[in-house]
N, CA and C of each residue as an Amber inpcrd file, in Angstrom:
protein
   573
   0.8250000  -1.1770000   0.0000000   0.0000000   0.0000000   0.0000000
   0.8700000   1.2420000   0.0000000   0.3020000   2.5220000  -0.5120000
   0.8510000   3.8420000  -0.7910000   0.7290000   4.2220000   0.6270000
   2.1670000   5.1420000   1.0550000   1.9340000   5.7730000   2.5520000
   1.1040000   6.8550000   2.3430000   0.3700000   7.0050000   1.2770000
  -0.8100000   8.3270000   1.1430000  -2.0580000   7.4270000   1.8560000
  -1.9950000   6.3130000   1.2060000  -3.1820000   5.4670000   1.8930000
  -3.5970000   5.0820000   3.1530000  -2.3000000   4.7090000   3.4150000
  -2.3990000   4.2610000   4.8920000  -2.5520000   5.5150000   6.0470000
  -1.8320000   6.9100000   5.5800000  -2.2430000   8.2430000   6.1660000
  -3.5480000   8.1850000   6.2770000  -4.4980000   8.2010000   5.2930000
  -5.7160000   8.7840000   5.0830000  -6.2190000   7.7410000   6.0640000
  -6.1970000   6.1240000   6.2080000  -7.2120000   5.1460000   6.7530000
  -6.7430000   5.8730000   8.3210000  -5.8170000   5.8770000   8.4670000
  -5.4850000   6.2590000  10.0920000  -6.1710000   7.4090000  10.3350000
  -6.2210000   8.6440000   9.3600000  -7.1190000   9.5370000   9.6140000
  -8.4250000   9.4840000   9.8310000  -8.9940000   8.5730000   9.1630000
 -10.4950000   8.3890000   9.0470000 -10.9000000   7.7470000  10.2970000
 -10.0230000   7.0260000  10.6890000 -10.0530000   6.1620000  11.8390000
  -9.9390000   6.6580000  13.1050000  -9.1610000   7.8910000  12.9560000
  -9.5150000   8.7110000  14.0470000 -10.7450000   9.5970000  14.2790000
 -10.9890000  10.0360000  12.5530000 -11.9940000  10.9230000  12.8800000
 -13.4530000   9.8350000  13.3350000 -13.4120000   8.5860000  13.3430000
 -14.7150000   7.6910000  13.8880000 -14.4510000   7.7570000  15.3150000
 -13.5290000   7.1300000  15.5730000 -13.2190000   7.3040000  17.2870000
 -13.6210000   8.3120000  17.9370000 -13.5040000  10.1510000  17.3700000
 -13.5240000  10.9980000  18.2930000 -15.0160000  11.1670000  17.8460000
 -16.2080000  10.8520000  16.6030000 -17.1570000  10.9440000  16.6540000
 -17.9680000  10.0250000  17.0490000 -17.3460000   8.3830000  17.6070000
 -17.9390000   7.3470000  18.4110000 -17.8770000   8.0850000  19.9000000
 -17.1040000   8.9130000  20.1100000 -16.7810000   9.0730000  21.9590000
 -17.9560000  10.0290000  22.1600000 -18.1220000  11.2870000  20.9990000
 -19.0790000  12.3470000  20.8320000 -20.6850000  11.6820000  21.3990000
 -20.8800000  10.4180000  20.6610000 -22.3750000  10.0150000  20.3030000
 -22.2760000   9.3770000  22.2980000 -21.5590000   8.7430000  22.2540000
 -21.4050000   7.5190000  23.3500000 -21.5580000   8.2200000  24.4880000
 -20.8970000   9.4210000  24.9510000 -20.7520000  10.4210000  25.7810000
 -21.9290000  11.0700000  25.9930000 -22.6600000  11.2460000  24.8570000
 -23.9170000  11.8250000  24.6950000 -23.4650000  13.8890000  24.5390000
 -22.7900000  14.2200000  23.9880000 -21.6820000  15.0260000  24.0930000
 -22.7360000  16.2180000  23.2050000 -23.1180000  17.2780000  23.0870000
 -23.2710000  18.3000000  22.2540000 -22.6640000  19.4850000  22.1820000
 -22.7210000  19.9590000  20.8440000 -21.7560000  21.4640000  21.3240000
 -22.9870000  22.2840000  19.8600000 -22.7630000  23.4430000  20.4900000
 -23.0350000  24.3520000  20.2330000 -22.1780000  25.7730000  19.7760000
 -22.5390000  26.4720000  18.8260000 -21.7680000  27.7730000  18.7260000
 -22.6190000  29.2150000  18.3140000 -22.1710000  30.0420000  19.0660000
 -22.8720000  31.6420000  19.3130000 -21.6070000  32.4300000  19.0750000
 -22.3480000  33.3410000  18.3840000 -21.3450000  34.3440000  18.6100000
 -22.0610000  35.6660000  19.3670000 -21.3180000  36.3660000  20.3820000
 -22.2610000  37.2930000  21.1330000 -21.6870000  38.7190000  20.9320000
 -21.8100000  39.3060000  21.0870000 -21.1440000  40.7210000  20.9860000
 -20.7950000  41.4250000  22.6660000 -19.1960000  41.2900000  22.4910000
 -19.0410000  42.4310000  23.4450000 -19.2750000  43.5800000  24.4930000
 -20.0790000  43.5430000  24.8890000 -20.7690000  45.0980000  25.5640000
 -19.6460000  45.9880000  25.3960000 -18.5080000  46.0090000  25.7370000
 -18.0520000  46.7680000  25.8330000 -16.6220000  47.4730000  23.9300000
 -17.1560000  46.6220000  23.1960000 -16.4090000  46.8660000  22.2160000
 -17.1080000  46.6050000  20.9410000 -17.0770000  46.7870000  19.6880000
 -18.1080000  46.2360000  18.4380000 -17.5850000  44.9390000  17.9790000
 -16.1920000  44.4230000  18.6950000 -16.0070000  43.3690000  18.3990000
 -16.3550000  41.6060000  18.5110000 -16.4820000  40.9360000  17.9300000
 -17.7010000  39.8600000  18.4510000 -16.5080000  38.5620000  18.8890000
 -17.2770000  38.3120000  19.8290000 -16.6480000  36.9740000  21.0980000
 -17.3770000  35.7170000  20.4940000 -16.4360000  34.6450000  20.1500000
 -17.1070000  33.0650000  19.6300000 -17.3160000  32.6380000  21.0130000
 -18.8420000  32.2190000  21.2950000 -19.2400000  31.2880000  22.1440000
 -19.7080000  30.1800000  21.9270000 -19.4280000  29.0720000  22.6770000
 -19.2910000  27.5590000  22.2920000 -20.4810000  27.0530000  23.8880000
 -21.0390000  25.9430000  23.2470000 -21.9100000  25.6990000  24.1420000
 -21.8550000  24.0620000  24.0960000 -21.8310000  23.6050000  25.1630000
 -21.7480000  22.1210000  25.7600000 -22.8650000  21.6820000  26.8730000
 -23.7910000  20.5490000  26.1570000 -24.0490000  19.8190000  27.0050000
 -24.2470000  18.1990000  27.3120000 -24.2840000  17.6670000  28.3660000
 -24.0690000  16.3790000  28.8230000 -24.5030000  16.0350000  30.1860000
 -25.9450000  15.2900000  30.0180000 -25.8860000  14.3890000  31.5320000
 -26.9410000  15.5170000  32.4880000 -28.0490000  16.2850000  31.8010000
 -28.2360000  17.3050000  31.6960000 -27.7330000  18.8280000  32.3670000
 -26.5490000  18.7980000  32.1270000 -25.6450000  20.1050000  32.0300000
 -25.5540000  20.8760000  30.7820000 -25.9720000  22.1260000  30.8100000
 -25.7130000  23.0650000  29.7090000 -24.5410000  24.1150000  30.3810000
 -23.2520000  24.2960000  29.4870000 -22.0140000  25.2700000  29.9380000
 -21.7560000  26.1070000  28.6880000 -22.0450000  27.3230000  28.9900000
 -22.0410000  28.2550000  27.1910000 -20.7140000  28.7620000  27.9510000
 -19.5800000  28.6500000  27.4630000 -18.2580000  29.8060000  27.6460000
 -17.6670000  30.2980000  26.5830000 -16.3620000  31.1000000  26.6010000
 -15.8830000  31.2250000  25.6340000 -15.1570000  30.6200000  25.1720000
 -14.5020000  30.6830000  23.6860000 -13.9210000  30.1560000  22.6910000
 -12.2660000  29.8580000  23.2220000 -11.5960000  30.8100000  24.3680000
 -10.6130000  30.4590000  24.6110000 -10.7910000  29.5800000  25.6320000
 -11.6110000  28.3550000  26.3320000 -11.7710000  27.3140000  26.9190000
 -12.6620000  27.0370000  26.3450000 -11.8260000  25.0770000  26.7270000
 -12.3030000  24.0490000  26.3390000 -12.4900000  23.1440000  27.2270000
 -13.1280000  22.0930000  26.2110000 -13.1620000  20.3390000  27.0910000
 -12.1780000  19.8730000  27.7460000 -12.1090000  19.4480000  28.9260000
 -11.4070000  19.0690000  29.7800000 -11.4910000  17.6830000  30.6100000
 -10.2780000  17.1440000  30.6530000 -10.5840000  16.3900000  31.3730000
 -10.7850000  16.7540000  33.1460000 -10.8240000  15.4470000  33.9020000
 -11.1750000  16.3490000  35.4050000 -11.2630000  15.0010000  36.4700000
 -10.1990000  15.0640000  37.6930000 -10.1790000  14.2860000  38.2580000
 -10.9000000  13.3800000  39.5080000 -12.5550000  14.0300000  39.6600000
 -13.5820000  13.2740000  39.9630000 -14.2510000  12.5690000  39.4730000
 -14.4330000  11.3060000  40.1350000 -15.5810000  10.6880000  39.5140000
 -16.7750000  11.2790000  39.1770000 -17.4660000  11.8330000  39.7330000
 -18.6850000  12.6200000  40.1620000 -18.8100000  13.9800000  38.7480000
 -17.5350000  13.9120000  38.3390000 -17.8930000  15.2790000  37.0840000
 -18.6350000  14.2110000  35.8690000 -19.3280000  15.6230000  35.4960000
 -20.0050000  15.2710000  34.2510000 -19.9310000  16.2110000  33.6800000
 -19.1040000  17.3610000  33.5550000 -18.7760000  17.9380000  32.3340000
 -17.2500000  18.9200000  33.3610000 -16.4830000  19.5100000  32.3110000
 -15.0070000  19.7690000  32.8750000 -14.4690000  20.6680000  31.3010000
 -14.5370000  21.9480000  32.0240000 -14.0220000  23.0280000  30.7280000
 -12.5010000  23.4440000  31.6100000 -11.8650000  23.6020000  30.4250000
 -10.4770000  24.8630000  31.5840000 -10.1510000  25.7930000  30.1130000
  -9.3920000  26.7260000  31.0360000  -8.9260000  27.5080000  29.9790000
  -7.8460000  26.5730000  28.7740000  -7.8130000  27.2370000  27.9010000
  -7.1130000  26.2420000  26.9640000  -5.8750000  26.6590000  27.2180000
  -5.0870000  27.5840000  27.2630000  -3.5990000  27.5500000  27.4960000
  -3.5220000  27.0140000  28.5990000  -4.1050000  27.1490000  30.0460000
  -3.4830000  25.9640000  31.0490000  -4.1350000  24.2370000  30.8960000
  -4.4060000  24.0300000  29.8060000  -4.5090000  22.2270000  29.6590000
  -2.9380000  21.5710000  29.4910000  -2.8510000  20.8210000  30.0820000
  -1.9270000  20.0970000  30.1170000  -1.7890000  18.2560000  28.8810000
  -0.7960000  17.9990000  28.9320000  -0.3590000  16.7140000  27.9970000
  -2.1440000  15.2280000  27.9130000  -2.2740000  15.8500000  29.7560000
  -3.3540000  14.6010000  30.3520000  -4.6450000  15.4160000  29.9940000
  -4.8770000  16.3330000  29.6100000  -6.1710000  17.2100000  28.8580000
  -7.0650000  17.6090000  30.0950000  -6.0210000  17.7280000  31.4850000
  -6.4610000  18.3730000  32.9420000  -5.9960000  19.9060000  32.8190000
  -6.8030000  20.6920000  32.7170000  -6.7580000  22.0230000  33.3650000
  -6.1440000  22.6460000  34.0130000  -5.2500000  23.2120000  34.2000000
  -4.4250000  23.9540000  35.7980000  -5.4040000  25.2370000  36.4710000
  -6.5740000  25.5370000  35.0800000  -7.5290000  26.8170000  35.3820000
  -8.6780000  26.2360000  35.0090000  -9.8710000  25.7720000  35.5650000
 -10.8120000  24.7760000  35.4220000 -12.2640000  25.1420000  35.4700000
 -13.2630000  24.7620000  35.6310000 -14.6440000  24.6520000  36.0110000
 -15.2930000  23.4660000  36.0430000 -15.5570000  22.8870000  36.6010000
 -16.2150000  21.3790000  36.3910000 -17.2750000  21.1690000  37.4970000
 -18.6680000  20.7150000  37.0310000 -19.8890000  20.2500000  37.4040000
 -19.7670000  19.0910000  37.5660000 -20.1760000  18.3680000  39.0500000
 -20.3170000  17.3350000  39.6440000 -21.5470000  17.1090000  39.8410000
 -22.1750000  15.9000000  40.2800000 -23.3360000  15.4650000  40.2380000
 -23.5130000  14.1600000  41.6550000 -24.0010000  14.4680000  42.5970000
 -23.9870000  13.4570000  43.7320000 -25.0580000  13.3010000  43.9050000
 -25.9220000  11.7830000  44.5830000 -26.5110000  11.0480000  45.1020000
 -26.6630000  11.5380000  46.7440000 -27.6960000  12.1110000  47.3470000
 -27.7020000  12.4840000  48.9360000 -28.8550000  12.5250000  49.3820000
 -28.8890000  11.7620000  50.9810000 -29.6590000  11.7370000  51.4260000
 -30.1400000  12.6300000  52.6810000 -31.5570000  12.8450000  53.0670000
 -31.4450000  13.3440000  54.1590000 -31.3190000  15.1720000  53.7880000
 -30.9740000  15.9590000  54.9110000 -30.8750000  17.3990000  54.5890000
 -29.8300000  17.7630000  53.6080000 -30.2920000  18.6530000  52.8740000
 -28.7560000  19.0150000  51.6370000 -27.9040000  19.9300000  52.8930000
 -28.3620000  20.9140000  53.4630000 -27.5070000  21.7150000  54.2390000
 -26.4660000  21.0370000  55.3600000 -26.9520000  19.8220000  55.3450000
 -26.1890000  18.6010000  56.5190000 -25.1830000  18.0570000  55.3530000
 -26.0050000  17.5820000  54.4360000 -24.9110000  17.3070000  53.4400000
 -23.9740000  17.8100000  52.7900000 -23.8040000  19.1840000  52.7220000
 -22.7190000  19.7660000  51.9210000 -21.6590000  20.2620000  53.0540000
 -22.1020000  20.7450000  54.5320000 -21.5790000  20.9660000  55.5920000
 -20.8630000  19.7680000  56.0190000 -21.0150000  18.6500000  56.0500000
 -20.3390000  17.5800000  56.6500000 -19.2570000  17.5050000  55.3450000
 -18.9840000  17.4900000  53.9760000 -18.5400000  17.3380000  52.8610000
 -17.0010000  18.7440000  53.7650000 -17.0960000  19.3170000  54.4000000
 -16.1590000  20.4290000  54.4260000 -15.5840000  20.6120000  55.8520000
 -16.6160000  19.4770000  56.7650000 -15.6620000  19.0090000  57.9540000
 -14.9150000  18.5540000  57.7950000 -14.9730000  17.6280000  56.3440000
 -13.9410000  16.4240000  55.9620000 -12.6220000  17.4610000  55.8580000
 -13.1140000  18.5190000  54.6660000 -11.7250000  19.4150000  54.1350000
 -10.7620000  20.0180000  55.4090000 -11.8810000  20.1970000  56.0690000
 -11.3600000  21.2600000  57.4500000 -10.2640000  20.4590000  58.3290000
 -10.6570000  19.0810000  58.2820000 -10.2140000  18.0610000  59.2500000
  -8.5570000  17.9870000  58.1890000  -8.6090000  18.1410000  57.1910000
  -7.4130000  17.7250000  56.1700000  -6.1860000  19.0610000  56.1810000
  -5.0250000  18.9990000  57.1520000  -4.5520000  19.8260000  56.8580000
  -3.9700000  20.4240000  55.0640000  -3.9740000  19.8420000  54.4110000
  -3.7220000  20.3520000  52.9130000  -4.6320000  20.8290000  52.3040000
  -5.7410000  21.3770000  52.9580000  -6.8780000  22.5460000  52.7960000
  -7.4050000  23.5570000  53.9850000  -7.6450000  24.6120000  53.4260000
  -8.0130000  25.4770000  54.0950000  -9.2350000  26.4130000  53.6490000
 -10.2910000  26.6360000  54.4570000 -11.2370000  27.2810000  54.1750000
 -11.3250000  28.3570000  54.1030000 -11.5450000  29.4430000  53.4670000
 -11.4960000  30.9710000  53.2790000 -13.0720000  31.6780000  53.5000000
 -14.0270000  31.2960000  53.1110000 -14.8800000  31.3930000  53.5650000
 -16.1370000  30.8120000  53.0600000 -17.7930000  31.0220000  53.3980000
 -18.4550000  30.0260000  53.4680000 -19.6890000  30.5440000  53.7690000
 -21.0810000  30.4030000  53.1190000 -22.4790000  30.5840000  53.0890000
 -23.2120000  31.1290000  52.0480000 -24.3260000  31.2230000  52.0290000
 -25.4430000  31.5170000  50.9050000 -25.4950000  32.5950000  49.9640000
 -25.4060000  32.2550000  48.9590000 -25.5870000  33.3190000  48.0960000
 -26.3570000  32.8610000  46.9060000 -26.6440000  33.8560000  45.7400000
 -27.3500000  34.1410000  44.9020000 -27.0930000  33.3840000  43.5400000
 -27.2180000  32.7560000  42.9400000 -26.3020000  32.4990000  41.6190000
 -27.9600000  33.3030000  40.6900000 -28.0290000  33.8550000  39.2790000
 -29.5170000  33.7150000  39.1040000 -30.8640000  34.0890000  39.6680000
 -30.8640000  34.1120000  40.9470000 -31.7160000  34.1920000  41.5860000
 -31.9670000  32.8720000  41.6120000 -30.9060000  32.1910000  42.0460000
 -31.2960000  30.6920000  42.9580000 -30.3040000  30.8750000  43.7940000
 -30.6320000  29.9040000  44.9720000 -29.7070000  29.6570000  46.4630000
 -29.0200000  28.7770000  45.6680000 -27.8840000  29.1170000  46.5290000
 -26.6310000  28.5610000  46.3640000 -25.5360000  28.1150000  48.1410000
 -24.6370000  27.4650000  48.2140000 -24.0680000  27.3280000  49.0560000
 -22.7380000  27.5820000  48.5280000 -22.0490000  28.2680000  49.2090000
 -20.6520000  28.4190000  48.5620000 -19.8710000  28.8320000  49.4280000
 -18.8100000  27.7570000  49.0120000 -17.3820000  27.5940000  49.5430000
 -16.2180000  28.0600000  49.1720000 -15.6100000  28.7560000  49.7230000
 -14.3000000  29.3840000  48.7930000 -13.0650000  28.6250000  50.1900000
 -12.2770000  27.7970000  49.1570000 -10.8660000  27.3980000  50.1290000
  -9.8510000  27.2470000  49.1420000  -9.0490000  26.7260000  49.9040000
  -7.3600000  26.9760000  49.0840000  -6.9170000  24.8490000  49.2780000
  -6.6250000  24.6090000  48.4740000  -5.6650000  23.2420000  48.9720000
  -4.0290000  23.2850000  48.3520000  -3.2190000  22.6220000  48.9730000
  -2.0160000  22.1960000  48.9350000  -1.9040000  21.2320000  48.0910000
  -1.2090000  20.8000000  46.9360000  -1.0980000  19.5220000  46.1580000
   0.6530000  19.0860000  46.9660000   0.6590000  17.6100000  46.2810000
   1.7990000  17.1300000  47.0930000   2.9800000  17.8670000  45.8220000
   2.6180000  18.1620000  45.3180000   3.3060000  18.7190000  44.2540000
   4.0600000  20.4180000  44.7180000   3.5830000  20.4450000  45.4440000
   3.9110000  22.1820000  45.5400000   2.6560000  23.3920000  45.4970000
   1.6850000  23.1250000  44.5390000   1.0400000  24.2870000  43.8540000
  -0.0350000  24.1890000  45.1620000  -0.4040000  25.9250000  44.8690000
  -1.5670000  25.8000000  45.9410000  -2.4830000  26.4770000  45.5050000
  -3.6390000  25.6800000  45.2280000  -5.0110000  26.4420000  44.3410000
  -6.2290000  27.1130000  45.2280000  -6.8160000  27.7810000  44.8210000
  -7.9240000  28.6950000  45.6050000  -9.0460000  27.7410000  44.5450000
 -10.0810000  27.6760000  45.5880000 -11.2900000  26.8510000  44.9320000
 -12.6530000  27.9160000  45.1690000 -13.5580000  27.9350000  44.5690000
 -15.1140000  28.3770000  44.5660000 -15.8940000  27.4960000  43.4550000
 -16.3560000  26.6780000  45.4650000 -17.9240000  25.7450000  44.8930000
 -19.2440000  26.2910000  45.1750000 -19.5440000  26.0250000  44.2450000
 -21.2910000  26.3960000  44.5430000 -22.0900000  25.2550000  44.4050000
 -22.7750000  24.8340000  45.6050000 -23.4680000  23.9670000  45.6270000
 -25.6010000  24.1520000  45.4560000 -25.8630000  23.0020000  44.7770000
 -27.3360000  23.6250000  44.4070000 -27.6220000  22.3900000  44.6000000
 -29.3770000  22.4100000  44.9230000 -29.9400000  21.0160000  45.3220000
 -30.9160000  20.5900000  44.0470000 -31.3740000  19.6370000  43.3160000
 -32.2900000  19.4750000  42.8500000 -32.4260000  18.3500000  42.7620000
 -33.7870000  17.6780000  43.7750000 -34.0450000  16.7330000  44.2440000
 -33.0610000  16.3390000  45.5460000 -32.7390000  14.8790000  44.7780000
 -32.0400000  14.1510000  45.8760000 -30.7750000  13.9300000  45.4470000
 -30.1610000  15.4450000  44.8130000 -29.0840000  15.2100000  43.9630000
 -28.6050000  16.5950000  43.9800000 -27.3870000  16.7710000  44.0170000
 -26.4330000  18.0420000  45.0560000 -25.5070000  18.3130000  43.7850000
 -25.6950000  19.1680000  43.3400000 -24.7430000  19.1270000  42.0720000
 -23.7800000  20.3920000  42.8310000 -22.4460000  20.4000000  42.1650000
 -21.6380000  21.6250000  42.5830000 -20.6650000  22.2330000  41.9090000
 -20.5110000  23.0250000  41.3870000 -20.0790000  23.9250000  40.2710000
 -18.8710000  24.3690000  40.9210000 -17.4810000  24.1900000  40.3590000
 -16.0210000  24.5440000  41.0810000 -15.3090000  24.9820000  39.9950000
 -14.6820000  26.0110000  40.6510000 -13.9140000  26.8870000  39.7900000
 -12.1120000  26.8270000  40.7320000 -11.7800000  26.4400000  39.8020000
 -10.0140000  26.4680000  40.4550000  -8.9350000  27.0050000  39.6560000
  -8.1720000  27.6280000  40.4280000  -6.9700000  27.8890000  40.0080000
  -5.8100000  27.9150000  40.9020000  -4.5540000  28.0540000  40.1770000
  -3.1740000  27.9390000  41.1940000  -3.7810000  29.4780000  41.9670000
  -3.0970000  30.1120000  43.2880000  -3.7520000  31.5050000  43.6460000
  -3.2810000  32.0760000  42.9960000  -1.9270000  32.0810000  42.6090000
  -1.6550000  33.6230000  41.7560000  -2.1100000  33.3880000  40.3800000
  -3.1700000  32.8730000  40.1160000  -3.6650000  33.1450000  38.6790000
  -5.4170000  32.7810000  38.8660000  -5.6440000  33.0430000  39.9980000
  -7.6410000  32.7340000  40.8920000  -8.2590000  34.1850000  40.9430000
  -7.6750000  35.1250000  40.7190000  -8.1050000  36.2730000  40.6840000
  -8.1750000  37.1770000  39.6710000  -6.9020000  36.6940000  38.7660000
  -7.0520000  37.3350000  37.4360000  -8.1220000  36.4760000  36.4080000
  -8.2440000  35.5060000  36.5490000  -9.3730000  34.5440000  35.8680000
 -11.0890000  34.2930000  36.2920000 -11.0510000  34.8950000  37.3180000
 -12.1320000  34.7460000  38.1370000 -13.5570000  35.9190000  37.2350000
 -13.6830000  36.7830000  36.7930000 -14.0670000  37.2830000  36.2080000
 -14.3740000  36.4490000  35.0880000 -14.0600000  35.6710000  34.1780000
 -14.0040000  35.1200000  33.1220000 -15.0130000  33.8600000  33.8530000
 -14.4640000  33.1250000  34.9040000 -15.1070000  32.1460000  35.4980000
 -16.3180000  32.7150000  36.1900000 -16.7690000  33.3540000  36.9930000
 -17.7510000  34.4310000  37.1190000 -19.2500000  34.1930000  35.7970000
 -18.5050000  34.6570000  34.5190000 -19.1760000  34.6730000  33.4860000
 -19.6550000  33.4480000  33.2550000 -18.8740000  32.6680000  33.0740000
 -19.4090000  31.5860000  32.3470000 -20.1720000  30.3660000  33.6450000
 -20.0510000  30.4070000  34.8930000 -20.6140000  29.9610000  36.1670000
 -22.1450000  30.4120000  36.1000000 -22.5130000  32.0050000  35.4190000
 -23.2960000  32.4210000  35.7590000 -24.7780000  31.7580000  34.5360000
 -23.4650000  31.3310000  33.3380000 -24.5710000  31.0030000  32.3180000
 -24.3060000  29.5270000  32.0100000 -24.1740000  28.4660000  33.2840000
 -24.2720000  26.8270000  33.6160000 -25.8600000  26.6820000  33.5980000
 -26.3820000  25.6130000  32.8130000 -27.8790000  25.6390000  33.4970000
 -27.4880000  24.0530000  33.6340000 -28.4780000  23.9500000  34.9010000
 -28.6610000  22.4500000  35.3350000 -30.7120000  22.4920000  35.6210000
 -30.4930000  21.2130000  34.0700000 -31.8440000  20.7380000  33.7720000
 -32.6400000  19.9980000  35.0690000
């Protein structure tokens, strides 16, 4: 066989794989383009959903991978993705099974953290996302690695199922990104 041939079958063969993972995943994307408020220039927005999560952000983040079980969808900025397609600047929606009070449940979830010296809590209680309640946690953890990230979860109840929306970054880069994460936190819908 011609190495033109065998290029192309390997190509094709990839492009089935990444549109078998698309279907299998149950994966959709979407694209908007919105305009700026503040400039006439227009921003590509990309829209993802899965598992019923809808995440509209922008064009400079993407799909991500993400190291809970419990996620069902995982965007980061695209310049901090790494080789393993993990994020160093993230957002990822989790999805838990709970019984009993949610406010018992998300509170006991942060005795655990509290009890763990390689986290620390910054602060903690109710707020607004939308005009829905929210529970939210802002802490910092230690990796064994060195880096030390600032976290903001927002936790929401629907049903018997605690979903929680986390935004991370290393700290010296949680504040300059946070605005951007802000935005796109604010336009998550959970079906």
């Amino acid at each position: 066989m011609k190495k033109s041939t065998i290029i192309g079958i390997v190509i094709l063969l990839v492009i089935i794989a990444v549109c078998g993972y698309i279907v299998l995943n149950d994966v959709q994307f979407n694209h908007k383009s919105n305009n700026n408020g503040n400039s006439n220039e227009s921003v590509e927005m990309l829209s993802i959903s899965k598992g019923g999560v809808t995440i509209d952000y922008p064009s400079n983040w993407v799909l991500a991978q993400a190291t809970s079980n419990y996620t069902i969808l995982a965007i980061a900025k695209q310049s901090s993705v790494n080789n393993l397609e993990v994020g160093e600047i993230n957002i990822h929606v989790e999805k838990q099974e709970f019984s009993g009070d949610f406010a018992s449940y998300v509170n006991k979830t942060y005795n655990n953290v509290k009890a763990d010296e390689a986290f620390e809590l910054v602060s903690s209680g109710e707020v607004l996302i939308n005009d829905e309640k929210a529970q939210q946690y802002i802490y910092t953890s230690s990796a064994t690695n060195g880096v030390v990230k600032q976290h903001k979860a927002l936790w929401f109840e629907r049903g018997n199922q605690a979903y929680v929306i986390m935004y991370s970054a290393p700290v010296d880069k949680y504040e300059t990104n946070l605005p951007a994460a802000d935005y796109i936190i604010q336009h998550i819908k959970i079906n």
